[in-house]
Amino acid sequence: MTWGTRVTTLAAVVLGGLGLTGTADAAGPPVHTRYAVSGTTHIAKPDADLELGPGQFDMDTLAGPDTFSGTITLPPAKVTRSVPGVGEVSGTVTLGPGKAGGSVAGGFSGSATWPVRLSDVRVNGAPYDVGDACRTAEPVRTELASDDFAAGRGGRLTSTYVLGAFTGCGSATPVMNTVIAGPGNTLVLDLTAG
């Protein structure tokens, strides 16, 4: 074995022993954490607030690069609003499950995509048929951020998002897009490690 080969081999052994030979080795297996989730979302067009939760966020984090992926699961939320010229309108909004990913290095910075479904719509107490597939045409994307988030503890995540056009709501589709879909909606999620 030549001198150069011995040096190269020794360096590989030392670096390997320190766990510095590759990102995957340095990161190790993902750390799984389950957070309890509660929060609110404000839908701008109808000026409606929905209480969200209790739900959960199952997060897998790579300790080296501090990146994560996970799923946010929330129960359906009921909403009731008085609409001028129409009367009392109520319905059930199902947000998610949300598929999330991002970084928890120095806080929380990531995104989540959510299918949004609308069901059990009633106008002045009478059923209003929106079918079984009333939903946003594309999943809603929320950019989530927090300065006070700490892995293993939790924190408050916030986002402003666009609620895209609805489809599959039958003759009610144009109404849904007129009174619900649009920008300027907000989301607040409080995460607590369980």
PDB file of C-alpha atoms in Angstrom:
ATOM      1  CA  MET A   1       0.000   0.000   0.000  1.00  0.00           C
ATOM      2  CA  THR A   2       1.417   3.369  -1.005  1.00  0.00           C
ATOM      3  CA  TRP A   3       1.662   6.369   1.295  1.00  0.00           C
ATOM      4  CA  GLY A   4      -1.144   8.214  -0.574  1.00  0.00           C
ATOM      5  CA  THR A   5      -3.462   5.215  -0.368  1.00  0.00           C
ATOM      6  CA  ARG A   6      -2.791   4.809   3.377  1.00  0.00           C
ATOM      7  CA  VAL A   7      -3.624   8.484   3.999  1.00  0.00           C
ATOM      8  CA  THR A   8      -6.828   8.252   1.977  1.00  0.00           C
ATOM      9  CA  THR A   9      -7.909   5.102   3.780  1.00  0.00           C
ATOM     10  CA  LEU A  10      -7.133   6.613   7.199  1.00  0.00           C
ATOM     11  CA  ALA A  11      -9.118   9.754   6.359  1.00  0.00           C
ATOM     12  CA  ALA A  12     -12.095   7.678   5.249  1.00  0.00           C
ATOM     13  CA  VAL A  13     -12.031   5.676   8.487  1.00  0.00           C
ATOM     14  CA  VAL A  14     -11.807   8.794  10.661  1.00  0.00           C
ATOM     15  CA  LEU A  15     -14.545  10.671   8.814  1.00  0.00           C
ATOM     16  CA  GLY A  16     -16.738   7.589   8.774  1.00  0.00           C
ATOM     17  CA  GLY A  17     -16.294   7.187  12.511  1.00  0.00           C
ATOM     18  CA  LEU A  18     -17.339  10.791  13.041  1.00  0.00           C
ATOM     19  CA  GLY A  19     -20.442  10.305  10.883  1.00  0.00           C
ATOM     20  CA  LEU A  20     -19.288  12.856   8.304  1.00  0.00           C
ATOM     21  CA  THR A  21     -19.213  10.742   5.186  1.00  0.00           C
ATOM     22  CA  GLY A  22     -22.691  11.574   3.974  1.00  0.00           C
ATOM     23  CA  THR A  23     -25.812  13.589   4.744  1.00  0.00           C
ATOM     24  CA  ALA A  24     -27.991  10.518   5.203  1.00  0.00           C
ATOM     25  CA  ASP A  25     -25.574   8.985   7.711  1.00  0.00           C
ATOM     26  CA  ALA A  26     -25.215  12.292   9.565  1.00  0.00           C
ATOM     27  CA  ALA A  27     -28.973  12.801   9.796  1.00  0.00           C
ATOM     28  CA  GLY A  28     -29.791   9.356  11.146  1.00  0.00           C
ATOM     29  CA  PRO A  29     -33.335   7.986  11.187  1.00  0.00           C
ATOM     30  CA  PRO A  30     -36.210  10.489  11.333  1.00  0.00           C
ATOM     31  CA  VAL A  31     -37.574  11.471  14.736  1.00  0.00           C
ATOM     32  CA  HIS A  32     -41.360  11.044  14.969  1.00  0.00           C
ATOM     33  CA  THR A  33     -43.368  13.566  16.984  1.00  0.00           C
ATOM     34  CA  ARG A  34     -47.139  13.869  17.346  1.00  0.00           C
ATOM     35  CA  TYR A  35     -48.525  17.331  18.046  1.00  0.00           C
ATOM     36  CA  ALA A  36     -52.058  18.159  19.158  1.00  0.00           C
ATOM     37  CA  VAL A  37     -53.530  20.784  16.814  1.00  0.00           C
ATOM     38  CA  SER A  38     -56.221  23.402  17.323  1.00  0.00           C
ATOM     39  CA  GLY A  39     -56.818  26.696  15.604  1.00  0.00           C
ATOM     40  CA  THR A  40     -59.002  28.868  13.406  1.00  0.00           C
ATOM     41  CA  THR A  41     -59.347  29.841   9.796  1.00  0.00           C
ATOM     42  CA  HIS A  42     -61.000  33.026   8.554  1.00  0.00           C
ATOM     43  CA  ILE A  43     -62.663  32.842   5.136  1.00  0.00           C
ATOM     44  CA  ALA A  44     -62.544  36.372   3.761  1.00  0.00           C
ATOM     45  CA  LYS A  45     -65.435  36.551   1.259  1.00  0.00           C
ATOM     46  CA  PRO A  46     -68.246  35.426   3.587  1.00  0.00           C
ATOM     47  CA  ASP A  47     -66.391  36.902   6.595  1.00  0.00           C
ATOM     48  CA  ALA A  48     -66.668  33.529   8.341  1.00  0.00           C
ATOM     49  CA  ASP A  49     -64.530  32.070  11.122  1.00  0.00           C
ATOM     50  CA  LEU A  50     -64.146  28.324  11.537  1.00  0.00           C
ATOM     51  CA  GLU A  51     -62.894  26.665  14.708  1.00  0.00           C
ATOM     52  CA  LEU A  52     -60.441  23.895  13.809  1.00  0.00           C
ATOM     53  CA  GLY A  53     -59.588  20.852  15.897  1.00  0.00           C
ATOM     54  CA  PRO A  54     -58.853  19.107  18.006  1.00  0.00           C
ATOM     55  CA  GLY A  55     -56.625  17.375  15.495  1.00  0.00           C
ATOM     56  CA  GLN A  56     -53.082  16.098  15.189  1.00  0.00           C
ATOM     57  CA  PHE A  57     -49.867  16.662  13.241  1.00  0.00           C
ATOM     58  CA  ASP A  58     -47.724  13.561  12.777  1.00  0.00           C
ATOM     59  CA  MET A  59     -44.249  14.914  11.936  1.00  0.00           C
ATOM     60  CA  ASP A  60     -41.076  13.068  10.967  1.00  0.00           C
ATOM     61  CA  THR A  61     -37.939  15.222  11.362  1.00  0.00           C
ATOM     62  CA  LEU A  62     -34.392  14.557  10.180  1.00  0.00           C
ATOM     63  CA  ALA A  63     -32.213  15.774  13.061  1.00  0.00           C
ATOM     64  CA  GLY A  64     -29.169  16.763  10.952  1.00  0.00           C
ATOM     65  CA  PRO A  65     -30.724  19.079   8.353  1.00  0.00           C
ATOM     66  CA  ASP A  66     -33.812  19.759  10.556  1.00  0.00           C
ATOM     67  CA  THR A  67     -36.196  19.097   7.662  1.00  0.00           C
ATOM     68  CA  PHE A  68     -39.575  17.488   8.163  1.00  0.00           C
ATOM     69  CA  SER A  69     -42.544  15.888   6.444  1.00  0.00           C
ATOM     70  CA  GLY A  70     -45.871  14.944   7.918  1.00  0.00           C
ATOM     71  CA  THR A  71     -49.656  14.904   7.870  1.00  0.00           C
ATOM     72  CA  ILE A  72     -52.064  17.294   9.595  1.00  0.00           C
ATOM     73  CA  THR A  73     -55.457  15.754  10.345  1.00  0.00           C
ATOM     74  CA  LEU A  74     -58.419  17.904  11.411  1.00  0.00           C
ATOM     75  CA  PRO A  75     -62.084  17.035  11.997  1.00  0.00           C
ATOM     76  CA  PRO A  76     -64.804  18.596   9.818  1.00  0.00           C
ATOM     77  CA  ALA A  77     -65.846  22.106  10.890  1.00  0.00           C
ATOM     78  CA  LYS A  78     -69.379  23.531  10.930  1.00  0.00           C
ATOM     79  CA  VAL A  79     -70.032  27.079   9.781  1.00  0.00           C
ATOM     80  CA  THR A  80     -73.221  29.173   9.852  1.00  0.00           C
ATOM     81  CA  ARG A  81     -73.593  32.625   8.333  1.00  0.00           C
ATOM     82  CA  SER A  82     -76.402  35.053   7.669  1.00  0.00           C
ATOM     83  CA  VAL A  83     -76.322  36.032   3.995  1.00  0.00           C
ATOM     84  CA  PRO A  84     -78.215  39.228   3.021  1.00  0.00           C
ATOM     85  CA  GLY A  85     -81.107  38.459   0.694  1.00  0.00           C
ATOM     86  CA  VAL A  86     -80.786  34.714   1.310  1.00  0.00           C
ATOM     87  CA  GLY A  87     -81.042  34.036   5.040  1.00  0.00           C
ATOM     88  CA  GLU A  88     -79.135  31.624   7.244  1.00  0.00           C
ATOM     89  CA  VAL A  89     -76.667  29.431   5.364  1.00  0.00           C
ATOM     90  CA  SER A  90     -74.800  26.587   7.059  1.00  0.00           C
ATOM     91  CA  GLY A  91     -72.469  23.820   5.946  1.00  0.00           C
ATOM     92  CA  THR A  92     -69.651  21.491   6.867  1.00  0.00           C
ATOM     93  CA  VAL A  93     -66.103  22.220   5.693  1.00  0.00           C
ATOM     94  CA  THR A  94     -63.522  19.441   5.686  1.00  0.00           C
ATOM     95  CA  LEU A  95     -59.954  20.718   5.498  1.00  0.00           C
ATOM     96  CA  GLY A  96     -57.340  18.071   4.728  1.00  0.00           C
ATOM     97  CA  PRO A  97     -55.687  15.835   5.586  1.00  0.00           C
ATOM     98  CA  GLY A  98     -52.881  18.294   4.934  1.00  0.00           C
ATOM     99  CA  LYS A  99     -49.553  17.061   3.584  1.00  0.00           C
ATOM    100  CA  ALA A 100     -46.789  19.207   5.073  1.00  0.00           C
ATOM    101  CA  GLY A 101     -43.047  19.645   4.619  1.00  0.00           C
ATOM    102  CA  GLY A 102     -40.311  22.162   5.386  1.00  0.00           C
ATOM    103  CA  SER A 103     -37.712  23.077   7.986  1.00  0.00           C
ATOM    104  CA  VAL A 104     -37.669  23.493  11.769  1.00  0.00           C
ATOM    105  CA  ALA A 105     -34.228  25.096  11.885  1.00  0.00           C
ATOM    106  CA  GLY A 106     -34.581  28.289  13.950  1.00  0.00           C
ATOM    107  CA  GLY A 107     -38.382  28.195  14.018  1.00  0.00           C
ATOM    108  CA  PHE A 108     -40.846  26.700  11.534  1.00  0.00           C
ATOM    109  CA  SER A 109     -40.918  27.355   7.808  1.00  0.00           C
ATOM    110  CA  GLY A 110     -42.903  25.096   5.526  1.00  0.00           C
ATOM    111  CA  SER A 111     -46.027  24.515   3.504  1.00  0.00           C
ATOM    112  CA  ALA A 112     -49.039  22.253   3.518  1.00  0.00           C
ATOM    113  CA  THR A 113     -51.474  21.283   0.786  1.00  0.00           C
ATOM    114  CA  TRP A 114     -55.085  20.596   1.752  1.00  0.00           C
ATOM    115  CA  PRO A 115     -58.025  19.212  -0.183  1.00  0.00           C
ATOM    116  CA  VAL A 116     -61.084  21.257   0.841  1.00  0.00           C
ATOM    117  CA  ARG A 117     -64.561  19.702   0.726  1.00  0.00           C
ATOM    118  CA  LEU A 118     -67.996  21.215   1.355  1.00  0.00           C
ATOM    119  CA  SER A 119     -71.018  19.173   2.438  1.00  0.00           C
ATOM    120  CA  ASP A 120     -74.335  19.264   4.312  1.00  0.00           C
ATOM    121  CA  VAL A 121     -75.206  22.738   3.041  1.00  0.00           C
ATOM    122  CA  ARG A 122     -78.495  24.153   4.303  1.00  0.00           C
ATOM    123  CA  VAL A 123     -80.335  27.376   3.531  1.00  0.00           C
ATOM    124  CA  ASN A 124     -82.758  28.470   6.247  1.00  0.00           C
ATOM    125  CA  GLY A 125     -82.649  24.920   7.562  1.00  0.00           C
ATOM    126  CA  ALA A 126     -83.582  23.279   4.254  1.00  0.00           C
ATOM    127  CA  PRO A 127     -81.008  20.988   2.531  1.00  0.00           C
ATOM    128  CA  TYR A 128     -79.280  22.597  -0.450  1.00  0.00           C
ATOM    129  CA  ASP A 129     -77.915  19.949  -2.778  1.00  0.00           C
ATOM    130  CA  VAL A 130     -74.189  20.330  -3.526  1.00  0.00           C
ATOM    131  CA  GLY A 131     -73.656  16.639  -4.292  1.00  0.00           C
ATOM    132  CA  ASP A 132     -71.075  14.263  -2.846  1.00  0.00           C
ATOM    133  CA  ALA A 133     -68.012  15.743  -4.565  1.00  0.00           C
ATOM    134  CA  CYS A 134     -68.176  19.477  -3.840  1.00  0.00           C
ATOM    135  CA  ARG A 135     -64.536  20.502  -3.375  1.00  0.00           C
ATOM    136  CA  THR A 136     -61.800  22.855  -4.497  1.00  0.00           C
ATOM    137  CA  ALA A 137     -60.562  21.917  -7.963  1.00  0.00           C
ATOM    138  CA  GLU A 138     -56.981  21.901  -6.648  1.00  0.00           C
ATOM    139  CA  PRO A 139     -55.693  21.395  -3.101  1.00  0.00           C
ATOM    140  CA  VAL A 140     -55.233  24.649  -1.197  1.00  0.00           C
ATOM    141  CA  ARG A 141     -51.598  25.524  -0.492  1.00  0.00           C
ATOM    142  CA  THR A 142     -50.716  27.273   2.765  1.00  0.00           C
ATOM    143  CA  GLU A 143     -47.265  28.675   3.545  1.00  0.00           C
ATOM    144  CA  LEU A 144     -46.851  28.107   7.285  1.00  0.00           C
ATOM    145  CA  ALA A 145     -44.397  30.026   9.469  1.00  0.00           C
ATOM    146  CA  SER A 146     -43.527  30.472  13.144  1.00  0.00           C
ATOM    147  CA  ASP A 147     -40.696  32.220  14.959  1.00  0.00           C
ATOM    148  CA  ASP A 148     -41.424  30.631  18.339  1.00  0.00           C
ATOM    149  CA  PHE A 149     -41.791  27.006  17.239  1.00  0.00           C
ATOM    150  CA  ALA A 150     -39.517  24.506  18.990  1.00  0.00           C
ATOM    151  CA  ALA A 151     -39.255  20.871  17.944  1.00  0.00           C
ATOM    152  CA  GLY A 152     -40.660  18.616  20.638  1.00  0.00           C
ATOM    153  CA  ARG A 153     -42.591  21.497  22.218  1.00  0.00           C
ATOM    154  CA  GLY A 154     -44.670  23.138  19.488  1.00  0.00           C
ATOM    155  CA  GLY A 155     -45.729  26.695  18.724  1.00  0.00           C
ATOM    156  CA  ARG A 156     -48.158  28.803  16.706  1.00  0.00           C
ATOM    157  CA  LEU A 157     -48.186  28.529  12.890  1.00  0.00           C
ATOM    158  CA  THR A 158     -49.759  31.229  10.726  1.00  0.00           C
ATOM    159  CA  SER A 159     -50.592  31.584   7.053  1.00  0.00           C
ATOM    160  CA  THR A 160     -52.482  33.726   4.548  1.00  0.00           C
ATOM    161  CA  TYR A 161     -53.821  31.741   1.615  1.00  0.00           C
ATOM    162  CA  VAL A 162     -55.993  31.679  -1.498  1.00  0.00           C
ATOM    163  CA  LEU A 163     -59.067  29.468  -1.508  1.00  0.00           C
ATOM    164  CA  GLY A 164     -59.292  28.232  -5.092  1.00  0.00           C
ATOM    165  CA  ALA A 165     -62.296  27.635  -7.295  1.00  0.00           C
ATOM    166  CA  PHE A 166     -64.798  24.933  -6.375  1.00  0.00           C
ATOM    167  CA  THR A 167     -65.940  22.112  -8.626  1.00  0.00           C
ATOM    168  CA  GLY A 168     -68.335  19.183  -8.410  1.00  0.00           C
ATOM    169  CA  CYS A 169     -71.021  21.148  -6.564  1.00  0.00           C
ATOM    170  CA  GLY A 170     -73.648  20.774  -9.285  1.00  0.00           C
ATOM    171  CA  SER A 171     -75.793  23.824  -9.982  1.00  0.00           C
ATOM    172  CA  ALA A 172     -74.386  25.390  -6.783  1.00  0.00           C
ATOM    173  CA  THR A 173     -70.816  25.577  -8.177  1.00  0.00           C
ATOM    174  CA  PRO A 174     -71.105  29.183  -9.457  1.00  0.00           C
ATOM    175  CA  VAL A 175     -72.599  30.230  -6.103  1.00  0.00           C
ATOM    176  CA  MET A 176     -69.734  28.610  -4.155  1.00  0.00           C
ATOM    177  CA  ASN A 177     -67.190  30.409  -6.319  1.00  0.00           C
ATOM    178  CA  THR A 178     -68.972  33.733  -5.918  1.00  0.00           C
ATOM    179  CA  VAL A 179     -69.433  33.688  -2.142  1.00  0.00           C
ATOM    180  CA  ILE A 180     -66.487  31.550  -0.906  1.00  0.00           C
ATOM    181  CA  ALA A 181     -63.512  31.223  -3.285  1.00  0.00           C
ATOM    182  CA  GLY A 182     -60.872  33.961  -3.269  1.00  0.00           C
ATOM    183  CA  PRO A 183     -57.734  35.415  -1.620  1.00  0.00           C
ATOM    184  CA  GLY A 184     -57.057  36.963   1.781  1.00  0.00           C
ATOM    185  CA  ASN A 185     -57.965  33.989   3.967  1.00  0.00           C
ATOM    186  CA  THR A 186     -55.999  33.347   7.153  1.00  0.00           C
ATOM    187  CA  LEU A 187     -55.044  30.237   9.106  1.00  0.00           C
ATOM    188  CA  VAL A 188     -53.748  29.907  12.672  1.00  0.00           C
ATOM    189  CA  LEU A 189     -52.684  26.517  14.057  1.00  0.00           C
ATOM    190  CA  ASP A 190     -51.479  25.951  17.611  1.00  0.00           C
ATOM    191  CA  LEU A 191     -49.273  22.877  18.005  1.00  0.00           C
ATOM    192  CA  THR A 192     -48.604  21.222  21.362  1.00  0.00           C
ATOM    193  CA  ALA A 193     -46.397  18.154  21.683  1.00  0.00           C
ATOM    194  CA  GLY A 194     -48.234  15.225  23.236  1.00  0.00           C
TER     195      GLY A 194
END
